[in-house]
Amino acid sequence: MGGRNQAKGIIFGTAGIPRSSTGPTSWAGIEKIKQLGLGCMELEFVYGVRMNKQTALMVYETAQRHDIKLSAHCPYYINLNSRNPGTIESSRRQIIKTAQIASQCGATSITFHAAFYMGDAREKVYQVVRDNIIRVMEALKEEDINIWIRPEISGKISSFGTLDEILELSAEIPGVAPCIDFSHWYARQTGFNSYPEFSGLLKKVGKKLGPSSLESMHLHVSGIKYGKSGETKHLNLMESNFNYTELLQALIDNGCSGLLICESPNLEDDALLLQETYHKLS
Ligand SMILES: [Zn+2]
């Protein structure tokens, strides 16, 4: 257990229950992940947090039994910069709810899309998002919930979540760490699609957040289609020109460990493709 034998490197899994799962439950999904030879799964609460405590316990036990690592994705409708104070409050509540149930499941991270700019100045949006995340962290601390809170790099130019914004939040707020979605970042027309950019990005993360941040990463990858305003659609890797091979090489060369969640429509097929490619390169 742990110590020297602890698996190092990237663990691969799917965004939600694999398509080939025998049933629609999270624990059936975890069993399928194990069967496929993958190592992690993200619980998708994207349309609402509806899991009860009893189910969470079953998820926890199944994941423990099979040694499958878990993370969770918060609902999509979060906007910490909404014009409506009620929406901001319910956004904070959704993050807290996700953190509560995810930690009961034994997940180590939750991720979310923090906000839309709504035409506001970026610095102002940053402050609003930061202040609201601080309030979330205070609430979680009161409940003794210990789980990484990970705002995600967004794929749409209208959405808060550039690399710098996410790194800044992570540096500023204890308990906050990045969810780096490389496909989203590429879709924002950053041109980040080859080894030097991927490796440079990872070095920047290590420099800003310390070397340990590269040892517990949370990553999202998929094929992606994009236009002028950024991401339009997730694609399977083979239908996209996203350069996953060079990304994997950069992760290896920078000594990265953590979870990589595949968000391609074919889920486990691309997760397995990523895993196989990674092992071939290692
Ligand atoms: Zn996401």
PDB file of C-alpha atoms and ligand atoms in Angstrom:
ATOM      1  CA  MET A   1       0.000   0.000   0.000  1.00  0.00           C
ATOM      2  CA  GLY A   2       1.326   3.357  -1.026  1.00  0.00           C
ATOM      3  CA  GLY A   3       4.954   4.188  -0.432  1.00  0.00           C
ATOM      4  CA  ARG A   4       7.378   2.847  -2.940  1.00  0.00           C
ATOM      5  CA  ASN A   5       4.807   0.831  -4.797  1.00  0.00           C
ATOM      6  CA  GLN A   6       2.559   3.775  -5.432  1.00  0.00           C
ATOM      7  CA  ALA A   7       1.866   4.068  -9.148  1.00  0.00           C
ATOM      8  CA  LYS A   8       3.534   7.108 -10.619  1.00  0.00           C
ATOM      9  CA  GLY A   9       2.634   8.696 -13.872  1.00  0.00           C
ATOM     10  CA  ILE A  10      -0.633   9.450 -15.586  1.00  0.00           C
ATOM     11  CA  ILE A  11      -3.778   7.427 -14.855  1.00  0.00           C
ATOM     12  CA  PHE A  12      -6.318   7.355 -17.688  1.00  0.00           C
ATOM     13  CA  GLY A  13     -10.087   7.268 -17.555  1.00  0.00           C
ATOM     14  CA  THR A  14     -13.379   8.530 -18.911  1.00  0.00           C
ATOM     15  CA  ALA A  15     -15.655  11.519 -18.393  1.00  0.00           C
ATOM     16  CA  GLY A  16     -18.559   9.599 -16.946  1.00  0.00           C
ATOM     17  CA  ILE A  17     -19.691   6.010 -17.294  1.00  0.00           C
ATOM     18  CA  PRO A  18     -18.024   4.196 -20.216  1.00  0.00           C
ATOM     19  CA  ARG A  19     -20.364   3.565 -23.154  1.00  0.00           C
ATOM     20  CA  SER A  20     -19.735  -0.164 -22.935  1.00  0.00           C
ATOM     21  CA  SER A  21     -20.861  -0.281 -19.284  1.00  0.00           C
ATOM     22  CA  THR A  22     -23.406  -2.993 -18.536  1.00  0.00           C
ATOM     23  CA  GLY A  23     -25.562  -0.553 -16.605  1.00  0.00           C
ATOM     24  CA  PRO A  24     -26.177   3.181 -16.170  1.00  0.00           C
ATOM     25  CA  THR A  25     -24.961   3.338 -12.572  1.00  0.00           C
ATOM     26  CA  SER A  26     -21.673   4.845 -11.457  1.00  0.00           C
ATOM     27  CA  TRP A  27     -20.577   1.591  -9.816  1.00  0.00           C
ATOM     28  CA  ALA A  28     -21.254  -0.395 -13.004  1.00  0.00           C
ATOM     29  CA  GLY A  29     -19.172   2.265 -14.756  1.00  0.00           C
ATOM     30  CA  ILE A  30     -16.325   1.815 -12.291  1.00  0.00           C
ATOM     31  CA  GLU A  31     -16.410  -1.946 -12.810  1.00  0.00           C
ATOM     32  CA  LYS A  32     -16.216  -1.414 -16.561  1.00  0.00           C
ATOM     33  CA  ILE A  33     -13.264   0.949 -16.115  1.00  0.00           C
ATOM     34  CA  LYS A  34     -11.492  -1.824 -14.212  1.00  0.00           C
ATOM     35  CA  GLN A  35     -12.362  -4.419 -16.857  1.00  0.00           C
ATOM     36  CA  LEU A  36     -11.064  -2.184 -19.628  1.00  0.00           C
ATOM     37  CA  GLY A  37      -7.761  -1.752 -17.818  1.00  0.00           C
ATOM     38  CA  LEU A  38      -8.257   1.972 -17.257  1.00  0.00           C
ATOM     39  CA  GLY A  39      -7.581   3.597 -13.890  1.00  0.00           C
ATOM     40  CA  CYS A  40      -9.983   6.454 -13.193  1.00  0.00           C
ATOM     41  CA  MET A  41     -13.407   7.917 -13.897  1.00  0.00           C
ATOM     42  CA  GLU A  42     -14.943  11.364 -13.570  1.00  0.00           C
ATOM     43  CA  LEU A  43     -18.413  11.373 -12.037  1.00  0.00           C
ATOM     44  CA  GLU A  44     -20.509  13.681 -14.198  1.00  0.00           C
ATOM     45  CA  PHE A  45     -22.891  15.858 -12.216  1.00  0.00           C
ATOM     46  CA  VAL A  46     -23.158  18.190 -15.192  1.00  0.00           C
ATOM     47  CA  TYR A  47     -26.986  18.230 -15.221  1.00  0.00           C
ATOM     48  CA  GLY A  48     -27.341  18.389 -11.444  1.00  0.00           C
ATOM     49  CA  VAL A  49     -26.126  16.753  -8.257  1.00  0.00           C
ATOM     50  CA  ARG A  50     -28.684  14.059  -7.545  1.00  0.00           C
ATOM     51  CA  MET A  51     -26.673  11.295  -5.924  1.00  0.00           C
ATOM     52  CA  ASN A  52     -27.669  10.349  -2.381  1.00  0.00           C
ATOM     53  CA  LYS A  53     -25.418   9.300   0.476  1.00  0.00           C
ATOM     54  CA  GLN A  54     -26.219   5.622   0.125  1.00  0.00           C
ATOM     55  CA  THR A  55     -25.289   5.571  -3.551  1.00  0.00           C
ATOM     56  CA  ALA A  56     -22.128   7.531  -2.775  1.00  0.00           C
ATOM     57  CA  LEU A  57     -21.141   4.829  -0.307  1.00  0.00           C
ATOM     58  CA  MET A  58     -21.596   2.128  -2.963  1.00  0.00           C
ATOM     59  CA  VAL A  59     -19.531   4.171  -5.392  1.00  0.00           C
ATOM     60  CA  TYR A  60     -16.850   4.584  -2.733  1.00  0.00           C
ATOM     61  CA  GLU A  61     -16.728   0.879  -1.983  1.00  0.00           C
ATOM     62  CA  THR A  62     -16.654  -0.149  -5.639  1.00  0.00           C
ATOM     63  CA  ALA A  63     -13.861   2.298  -6.430  1.00  0.00           C
ATOM     64  CA  GLN A  64     -11.843   1.187  -3.397  1.00  0.00           C
ATOM     65  CA  ARG A  65     -12.272  -2.490  -4.221  1.00  0.00           C
ATOM     66  CA  HIS A  66     -11.007  -2.006  -7.770  1.00  0.00           C
ATOM     67  CA  ASP A  67      -8.498   0.724  -6.960  1.00  0.00           C
ATOM     68  CA  ILE A  68     -10.117   3.144  -9.400  1.00  0.00           C
ATOM     69  CA  LYS A  69      -9.466   6.844  -8.767  1.00  0.00           C
ATOM     70  CA  LEU A  70     -12.412   9.231  -8.941  1.00  0.00           C
ATOM     71  CA  SER A  71     -13.026  12.887  -9.660  1.00  0.00           C
ATOM     72  CA  ALA A  72     -16.272  14.766 -10.237  1.00  0.00           C
ATOM     73  CA  HIS A  73     -17.536  17.430 -12.637  1.00  0.00           C
ATOM     74  CA  CYS A  74     -19.894  20.101 -11.268  1.00  0.00           C
ATOM     75  CA  PRO A  75     -23.081  21.174 -13.070  1.00  0.00           C
ATOM     76  CA  TYR A  76     -22.697  23.168 -16.287  1.00  0.00           C
ATOM     77  CA  TYR A  77     -24.982  26.028 -15.287  1.00  0.00           C
ATOM     78  CA  ILE A  78     -22.546  27.523 -12.801  1.00  0.00           C
ATOM     79  CA  ASN A  79     -21.804  31.211 -13.407  1.00  0.00           C
ATOM     80  CA  LEU A  80     -20.049  32.965 -10.538  1.00  0.00           C
ATOM     81  CA  ASN A  81     -20.252  36.225 -12.513  1.00  0.00           C
ATOM     82  CA  SER A  82     -23.979  36.161 -13.194  1.00  0.00           C
ATOM     83  CA  ARG A  83     -25.994  39.394 -13.234  1.00  0.00           C
ATOM     84  CA  ASN A  84     -28.407  37.630 -10.916  1.00  0.00           C
ATOM     85  CA  PRO A  85     -27.191  37.334  -7.293  1.00  0.00           C
ATOM     86  CA  GLY A  86     -29.448  34.294  -6.866  1.00  0.00           C
ATOM     87  CA  THR A  87     -27.590  32.504  -9.653  1.00  0.00           C
ATOM     88  CA  ILE A  88     -24.251  33.302  -8.031  1.00  0.00           C
ATOM     89  CA  GLU A  89     -25.499  31.913  -4.747  1.00  0.00           C
ATOM     90  CA  SER A  90     -26.856  28.764  -6.338  1.00  0.00           C
ATOM     91  CA  SER A  91     -23.597  28.395  -8.292  1.00  0.00           C
ATOM     92  CA  ARG A  92     -21.654  28.388  -5.050  1.00  0.00           C
ATOM     93  CA  ARG A  93     -24.132  25.904  -3.623  1.00  0.00           C
ATOM     94  CA  GLN A  94     -23.719  23.578  -6.620  1.00  0.00           C
ATOM     95  CA  ILE A  95     -19.942  23.540  -6.178  1.00  0.00           C
ATOM     96  CA  ILE A  96     -20.332  22.819  -2.464  1.00  0.00           C
ATOM     97  CA  LYS A  97     -22.901  20.077  -3.136  1.00  0.00           C
ATOM     98  CA  THR A  98     -20.624  18.463  -5.701  1.00  0.00           C
ATOM     99  CA  ALA A  99     -17.712  18.615  -3.258  1.00  0.00           C
ATOM    100  CA  GLN A 100     -19.799  17.034  -0.480  1.00  0.00           C
ATOM    101  CA  ILE A 101     -21.018  14.075  -2.515  1.00  0.00           C
ATOM    102  CA  ALA A 102     -17.730  13.653  -4.395  1.00  0.00           C
ATOM    103  CA  SER A 103     -15.797  13.414  -1.155  1.00  0.00           C
ATOM    104  CA  GLN A 104     -18.275  10.803   0.105  1.00  0.00           C
ATOM    105  CA  CYS A 105     -17.484   8.873  -3.082  1.00  0.00           C
ATOM    106  CA  GLY A 106     -13.779   9.134  -2.263  1.00  0.00           C
ATOM    107  CA  ALA A 107     -13.005  11.486  -5.146  1.00  0.00           C
ATOM    108  CA  THR A 108      -9.929  13.648  -4.784  1.00  0.00           C
ATOM    109  CA  SER A 109     -10.914  16.519  -7.091  1.00  0.00           C
ATOM    110  CA  ILE A 110     -13.923  18.335  -8.439  1.00  0.00           C
ATOM    111  CA  THR A 111     -13.843  20.521 -11.511  1.00  0.00           C
ATOM    112  CA  PHE A 112     -16.131  23.240 -12.857  1.00  0.00           C
ATOM    113  CA  HIS A 113     -16.504  25.996 -15.443  1.00  0.00           C
ATOM    114  CA  ALA A 114     -16.401  29.038 -13.196  1.00  0.00           C
ATOM    115  CA  ALA A 115     -18.076  31.899 -15.054  1.00  0.00           C
ATOM    116  CA  PHE A 116     -18.815  33.899 -18.174  1.00  0.00           C
ATOM    117  CA  TYR A 117     -17.212  37.291 -18.699  1.00  0.00           C
ATOM    118  CA  MET A 118     -20.610  38.839 -19.569  1.00  0.00           C
ATOM    119  CA  GLY A 119     -18.752  41.672 -21.299  1.00  0.00           C
ATOM    120  CA  ASP A 120     -17.049  42.730 -18.057  1.00  0.00           C
ATOM    121  CA  ALA A 121     -13.378  43.629 -17.730  1.00  0.00           C
ATOM    122  CA  ARG A 122     -11.326  40.504 -17.156  1.00  0.00           C
ATOM    123  CA  GLU A 123      -9.716  41.801 -13.961  1.00  0.00           C
ATOM    124  CA  LYS A 124     -13.118  42.508 -12.465  1.00  0.00           C
ATOM    125  CA  VAL A 125     -14.408  39.038 -13.383  1.00  0.00           C
ATOM    126  CA  TYR A 126     -11.291  37.512 -11.867  1.00  0.00           C
ATOM    127  CA  GLN A 127     -11.965  39.244  -8.558  1.00  0.00           C
ATOM    128  CA  VAL A 128     -15.615  38.239  -8.497  1.00  0.00           C
ATOM    129  CA  VAL A 129     -14.739  34.600  -9.258  1.00  0.00           C
ATOM    130  CA  ARG A 130     -11.942  34.601  -6.710  1.00  0.00           C
ATOM    131  CA  ASP A 131     -14.112  36.058  -3.944  1.00  0.00           C
ATOM    132  CA  ASN A 132     -16.831  33.506  -4.596  1.00  0.00           C
ATOM    133  CA  ILE A 133     -14.414  30.586  -4.631  1.00  0.00           C
ATOM    134  CA  ILE A 134     -12.984  31.823  -1.326  1.00  0.00           C
ATOM    135  CA  ARG A 135     -16.516  31.703   0.099  1.00  0.00           C
ATOM    136  CA  VAL A 136     -16.895  28.144  -1.212  1.00  0.00           C
ATOM    137  CA  MET A 137     -13.598  27.158   0.423  1.00  0.00           C
ATOM    138  CA  GLU A 138     -14.716  28.638   3.747  1.00  0.00           C
ATOM    139  CA  ALA A 139     -17.927  26.622   3.644  1.00  0.00           C
ATOM    140  CA  LEU A 140     -16.043  23.421   2.824  1.00  0.00           C
ATOM    141  CA  LYS A 141     -13.564  24.056   5.598  1.00  0.00           C
ATOM    142  CA  GLU A 142     -16.405  24.392   8.084  1.00  0.00           C
ATOM    143  CA  GLU A 143     -17.657  20.989   7.034  1.00  0.00           C
ATOM    144  CA  ASP A 144     -14.168  19.526   7.107  1.00  0.00           C
ATOM    145  CA  ILE A 145     -14.341  18.578   3.435  1.00  0.00           C
ATOM    146  CA  ASN A 146     -10.926  18.088   1.967  1.00  0.00           C
ATOM    147  CA  ILE A 147     -11.021  17.859  -1.809  1.00  0.00           C
ATOM    148  CA  TRP A 148      -9.199  19.738  -4.562  1.00  0.00           C
ATOM    149  CA  ILE A 149     -11.360  22.454  -6.077  1.00  0.00           C
ATOM    150  CA  ARG A 150     -10.338  22.801  -9.703  1.00  0.00           C
ATOM    151  CA  PRO A 151     -11.608  25.540 -11.974  1.00  0.00           C
ATOM    152  CA  GLU A 152     -11.182  24.383 -15.554  1.00  0.00           C
ATOM    153  CA  ILE A 153      -9.527  25.980 -18.550  1.00  0.00           C
ATOM    154  CA  SER A 154     -12.477  26.790 -20.765  1.00  0.00           C
ATOM    155  CA  GLY A 155     -12.790  26.250 -24.491  1.00  0.00           C
ATOM    156  CA  LYS A 156     -14.958  29.257 -25.301  1.00  0.00           C
ATOM    157  CA  ILE A 157     -13.557  32.729 -25.559  1.00  0.00           C
ATOM    158  CA  SER A 158     -16.658  34.101 -23.771  1.00  0.00           C
ATOM    159  CA  SER A 159     -15.970  31.885 -20.754  1.00  0.00           C
ATOM    160  CA  PHE A 160     -13.702  32.770 -17.862  1.00  0.00           C
ATOM    161  CA  GLY A 161     -10.795  30.364 -17.655  1.00  0.00           C
ATOM    162  CA  THR A 162      -7.589  31.187 -19.482  1.00  0.00           C
ATOM    163  CA  LEU A 163      -4.464  29.373 -18.391  1.00  0.00           C
ATOM    164  CA  ASP A 164      -3.259  32.471 -16.514  1.00  0.00           C
ATOM    165  CA  GLU A 165      -6.585  33.005 -14.755  1.00  0.00           C
ATOM    166  CA  ILE A 166      -6.751  29.407 -13.568  1.00  0.00           C
ATOM    167  CA  LEU A 167      -3.117  29.402 -12.431  1.00  0.00           C
ATOM    168  CA  GLU A 168      -3.576  32.692 -10.603  1.00  0.00           C
ATOM    169  CA  LEU A 169      -6.605  31.374  -8.691  1.00  0.00           C
ATOM    170  CA  SER A 170      -4.639  28.232  -7.827  1.00  0.00           C
ATOM    171  CA  ALA A 171      -1.692  30.257  -6.564  1.00  0.00           C
ATOM    172  CA  GLU A 172      -3.880  32.584  -4.547  1.00  0.00           C
ATOM    173  CA  ILE A 173      -6.359  30.224  -2.863  1.00  0.00           C
ATOM    174  CA  PRO A 174      -5.219  27.248  -0.777  1.00  0.00           C
ATOM    175  CA  GLY A 175      -7.058  24.073  -1.824  1.00  0.00           C
ATOM    176  CA  VAL A 176      -7.555  25.318  -5.381  1.00  0.00           C
ATOM    177  CA  ALA A 177      -5.655  23.684  -8.245  1.00  0.00           C
ATOM    178  CA  PRO A 178      -6.035  23.766 -12.015  1.00  0.00           C
ATOM    179  CA  CYS A 179      -8.029  21.449 -14.223  1.00  0.00           C
ATOM    180  CA  ILE A 180      -6.026  21.743 -17.394  1.00  0.00           C
ATOM    181  CA  ASP A 181      -8.098  20.955 -20.440  1.00  0.00           C
ATOM    182  CA  PHE A 182      -5.511  20.898 -23.203  1.00  0.00           C
ATOM    183  CA  SER A 183      -8.135  20.554 -25.928  1.00  0.00           C
ATOM    184  CA  HIS A 184     -10.024  23.572 -24.641  1.00  0.00           C
ATOM    185  CA  TRP A 185      -6.855  25.605 -24.493  1.00  0.00           C
ATOM    186  CA  TYR A 186      -6.035  24.640 -28.068  1.00  0.00           C
ATOM    187  CA  ALA A 187      -9.601  25.495 -29.154  1.00  0.00           C
ATOM    188  CA  ARG A 188      -9.190  29.038 -27.825  1.00  0.00           C
ATOM    189  CA  GLN A 189      -6.887  29.452 -30.816  1.00  0.00           C
ATOM    190  CA  THR A 190      -3.812  29.646 -28.717  1.00  0.00           C
ATOM    191  CA  GLY A 191      -1.982  27.484 -31.253  1.00  0.00           C
ATOM    192  CA  PHE A 192      -0.981  25.141 -28.431  1.00  0.00           C
ATOM    193  CA  ASN A 193      -0.765  21.909 -30.369  1.00  0.00           C
ATOM    194  CA  SER A 194       2.788  20.676 -30.347  1.00  0.00           C
ATOM    195  CA  TYR A 195       5.494  19.534 -27.988  1.00  0.00           C
ATOM    196  CA  PRO A 196       7.199  22.887 -27.301  1.00  0.00           C
ATOM    197  CA  GLU A 197       3.881  24.559 -26.357  1.00  0.00           C
ATOM    198  CA  PHE A 198       2.666  21.661 -24.226  1.00  0.00           C
ATOM    199  CA  SER A 199       5.991  21.360 -22.470  1.00  0.00           C
ATOM    200  CA  GLY A 200       6.236  25.122 -21.979  1.00  0.00           C
ATOM    201  CA  LEU A 201       2.756  25.148 -20.457  1.00  0.00           C
ATOM    202  CA  LEU A 202       3.702  22.393 -18.005  1.00  0.00           C
ATOM    203  CA  LYS A 203       6.892  24.193 -17.028  1.00  0.00           C
ATOM    204  CA  LYS A 204       4.867  27.329 -16.422  1.00  0.00           C
ATOM    205  CA  VAL A 205       2.503  25.402 -14.129  1.00  0.00           C
ATOM    206  CA  GLY A 206       5.453  23.979 -12.195  1.00  0.00           C
ATOM    207  CA  LYS A 207       7.027  27.387 -11.863  1.00  0.00           C
ATOM    208  CA  LYS A 208       3.851  29.111 -10.720  1.00  0.00           C
ATOM    209  CA  LEU A 209       2.479  26.407  -8.388  1.00  0.00           C
ATOM    210  CA  GLY A 210       5.604  24.485  -7.420  1.00  0.00           C
ATOM    211  CA  PRO A 211       6.943  21.139  -8.630  1.00  0.00           C
ATOM    212  CA  SER A 212       4.418  19.165  -6.554  1.00  0.00           C
ATOM    213  CA  SER A 213       1.633  20.572  -8.750  1.00  0.00           C
ATOM    214  CA  LEU A 214       2.958  18.450 -11.622  1.00  0.00           C
ATOM    215  CA  GLU A 215       2.673  15.340  -9.468  1.00  0.00           C
ATOM    216  CA  SER A 216      -1.041  15.646  -8.813  1.00  0.00           C
ATOM    217  CA  MET A 217      -2.451  16.992 -12.038  1.00  0.00           C
ATOM    218  CA  HIS A 218      -6.003  16.846 -13.284  1.00  0.00           C
ATOM    219  CA  LEU A 219      -6.228  16.897 -17.056  1.00  0.00           C
ATOM    220  CA  HIS A 220      -8.956  16.782 -19.676  1.00  0.00           C
ATOM    221  CA  VAL A 221      -8.279  15.702 -23.252  1.00  0.00           C
ATOM    222  CA  SER A 222     -10.473  15.051 -26.286  1.00  0.00           C
ATOM    223  CA  GLY A 223     -10.513  15.665 -29.985  1.00  0.00           C
ATOM    224  CA  ILE A 224     -11.986  19.084 -30.617  1.00  0.00           C
ATOM    225  CA  LYS A 225     -13.526  21.268 -33.281  1.00  0.00           C
ATOM    226  CA  TYR A 226     -13.342  25.022 -32.961  1.00  0.00           C
ATOM    227  CA  GLY A 227     -14.155  28.287 -34.673  1.00  0.00           C
ATOM    228  CA  LYS A 228     -13.724  32.011 -34.122  1.00  0.00           C
ATOM    229  CA  SER A 229     -15.214  31.915 -30.639  1.00  0.00           C
ATOM    230  CA  GLY A 230     -13.363  28.814 -29.533  1.00  0.00           C
ATOM    231  CA  GLU A 231     -14.650  25.310 -28.920  1.00  0.00           C
ATOM    232  CA  THR A 232     -17.673  24.198 -30.931  1.00  0.00           C
ATOM    233  CA  LYS A 233     -17.675  20.449 -30.406  1.00  0.00           C
ATOM    234  CA  HIS A 234     -15.772  17.573 -28.867  1.00  0.00           C
ATOM    235  CA  LEU A 235     -14.591  15.007 -31.425  1.00  0.00           C
ATOM    236  CA  ASN A 236     -12.903  11.651 -31.308  1.00  0.00           C
ATOM    237  CA  LEU A 237      -9.142  12.037 -31.439  1.00  0.00           C
ATOM    238  CA  MET A 238      -8.854  10.424 -34.869  1.00  0.00           C
ATOM    239  CA  GLU A 239     -11.313  12.962 -36.335  1.00  0.00           C
ATOM    240  CA  SER A 240      -9.401  15.893 -34.918  1.00  0.00           C
ATOM    241  CA  ASN A 241      -5.933  17.274 -35.442  1.00  0.00           C
ATOM    242  CA  PHE A 242      -5.296  17.612 -31.714  1.00  0.00           C
ATOM    243  CA  ASN A 243      -1.739  16.393 -31.258  1.00  0.00           C
ATOM    244  CA  TYR A 244      -2.202  14.038 -28.323  1.00  0.00           C
ATOM    245  CA  THR A 245       1.018  12.113 -28.980  1.00  0.00           C
ATOM    246  CA  GLU A 246       3.180  15.176 -28.418  1.00  0.00           C
ATOM    247  CA  LEU A 247       1.112  16.128 -25.386  1.00  0.00           C
ATOM    248  CA  LEU A 248       1.729  12.696 -23.845  1.00  0.00           C
ATOM    249  CA  GLN A 249       5.442  12.979 -24.568  1.00  0.00           C
ATOM    250  CA  ALA A 250       5.516  16.371 -22.850  1.00  0.00           C
ATOM    251  CA  LEU A 251       3.727  14.915 -19.809  1.00  0.00           C
ATOM    252  CA  ILE A 252       6.295  12.124 -19.605  1.00  0.00           C
ATOM    253  CA  ASP A 253       9.298  14.399 -20.048  1.00  0.00           C
ATOM    254  CA  ASN A 254       8.055  16.819 -17.382  1.00  0.00           C
ATOM    255  CA  GLY A 255       7.543  14.029 -14.842  1.00  0.00           C
ATOM    256  CA  CYS A 256       3.779  14.579 -14.605  1.00  0.00           C
ATOM    257  CA  SER A 257       1.478  12.373 -12.540  1.00  0.00           C
ATOM    258  CA  GLY A 258      -2.251  12.535 -11.960  1.00  0.00           C
ATOM    259  CA  LEU A 259      -5.533  11.826 -13.675  1.00  0.00           C
ATOM    260  CA  LEU A 260      -6.232  12.331 -17.357  1.00  0.00           C
ATOM    261  CA  ILE A 261      -9.926  12.257 -18.185  1.00  0.00           C
ATOM    262  CA  CYS A 262     -10.899  11.622 -21.780  1.00  0.00           C
ATOM    263  CA  GLU A 263     -13.876  13.680 -22.944  1.00  0.00           C
ATOM    264  CA  SER A 264     -14.075  12.415 -26.535  1.00  0.00           C
ATOM    265  CA  PRO A 265     -17.561  11.223 -27.584  1.00  0.00           C
ATOM    266  CA  ASN A 266     -16.237   7.660 -27.789  1.00  0.00           C
ATOM    267  CA  LEU A 267     -14.975   7.957 -24.162  1.00  0.00           C
ATOM    268  CA  GLU A 268     -13.191   4.675 -23.401  1.00  0.00           C
ATOM    269  CA  ASP A 269     -11.919   4.130 -26.949  1.00  0.00           C
ATOM    270  CA  ASP A 270      -9.886   7.327 -26.854  1.00  0.00           C
ATOM    271  CA  ALA A 271      -8.985   6.854 -23.185  1.00  0.00           C
ATOM    272  CA  LEU A 272      -7.473   3.507 -24.155  1.00  0.00           C
ATOM    273  CA  LEU A 273      -5.783   5.020 -27.199  1.00  0.00           C
ATOM    274  CA  LEU A 274      -4.229   7.687 -24.962  1.00  0.00           C
ATOM    275  CA  GLN A 275      -3.162   5.101 -22.393  1.00  0.00           C
ATOM    276  CA  GLU A 276      -1.613   2.794 -24.990  1.00  0.00           C
ATOM    277  CA  THR A 277       0.214   5.638 -26.679  1.00  0.00           C
ATOM    278  CA  TYR A 278       1.489   6.860 -23.307  1.00  0.00           C
ATOM    279  CA  HIS A 279       2.857   3.418 -22.382  1.00  0.00           C
ATOM    280  CA  LYS A 280       4.510   3.061 -25.782  1.00  0.00           C
ATOM    281  CA  LEU A 281       6.229   6.407 -25.304  1.00  0.00           C
ATOM    282  CA  SER A 282       7.261   5.835 -21.673  1.00  0.00           C
TER     283      SER A 282
HETATM  284 ZN    ZN B   1     -15.525  20.673 -18.109  1.00  0.00          ZN
END
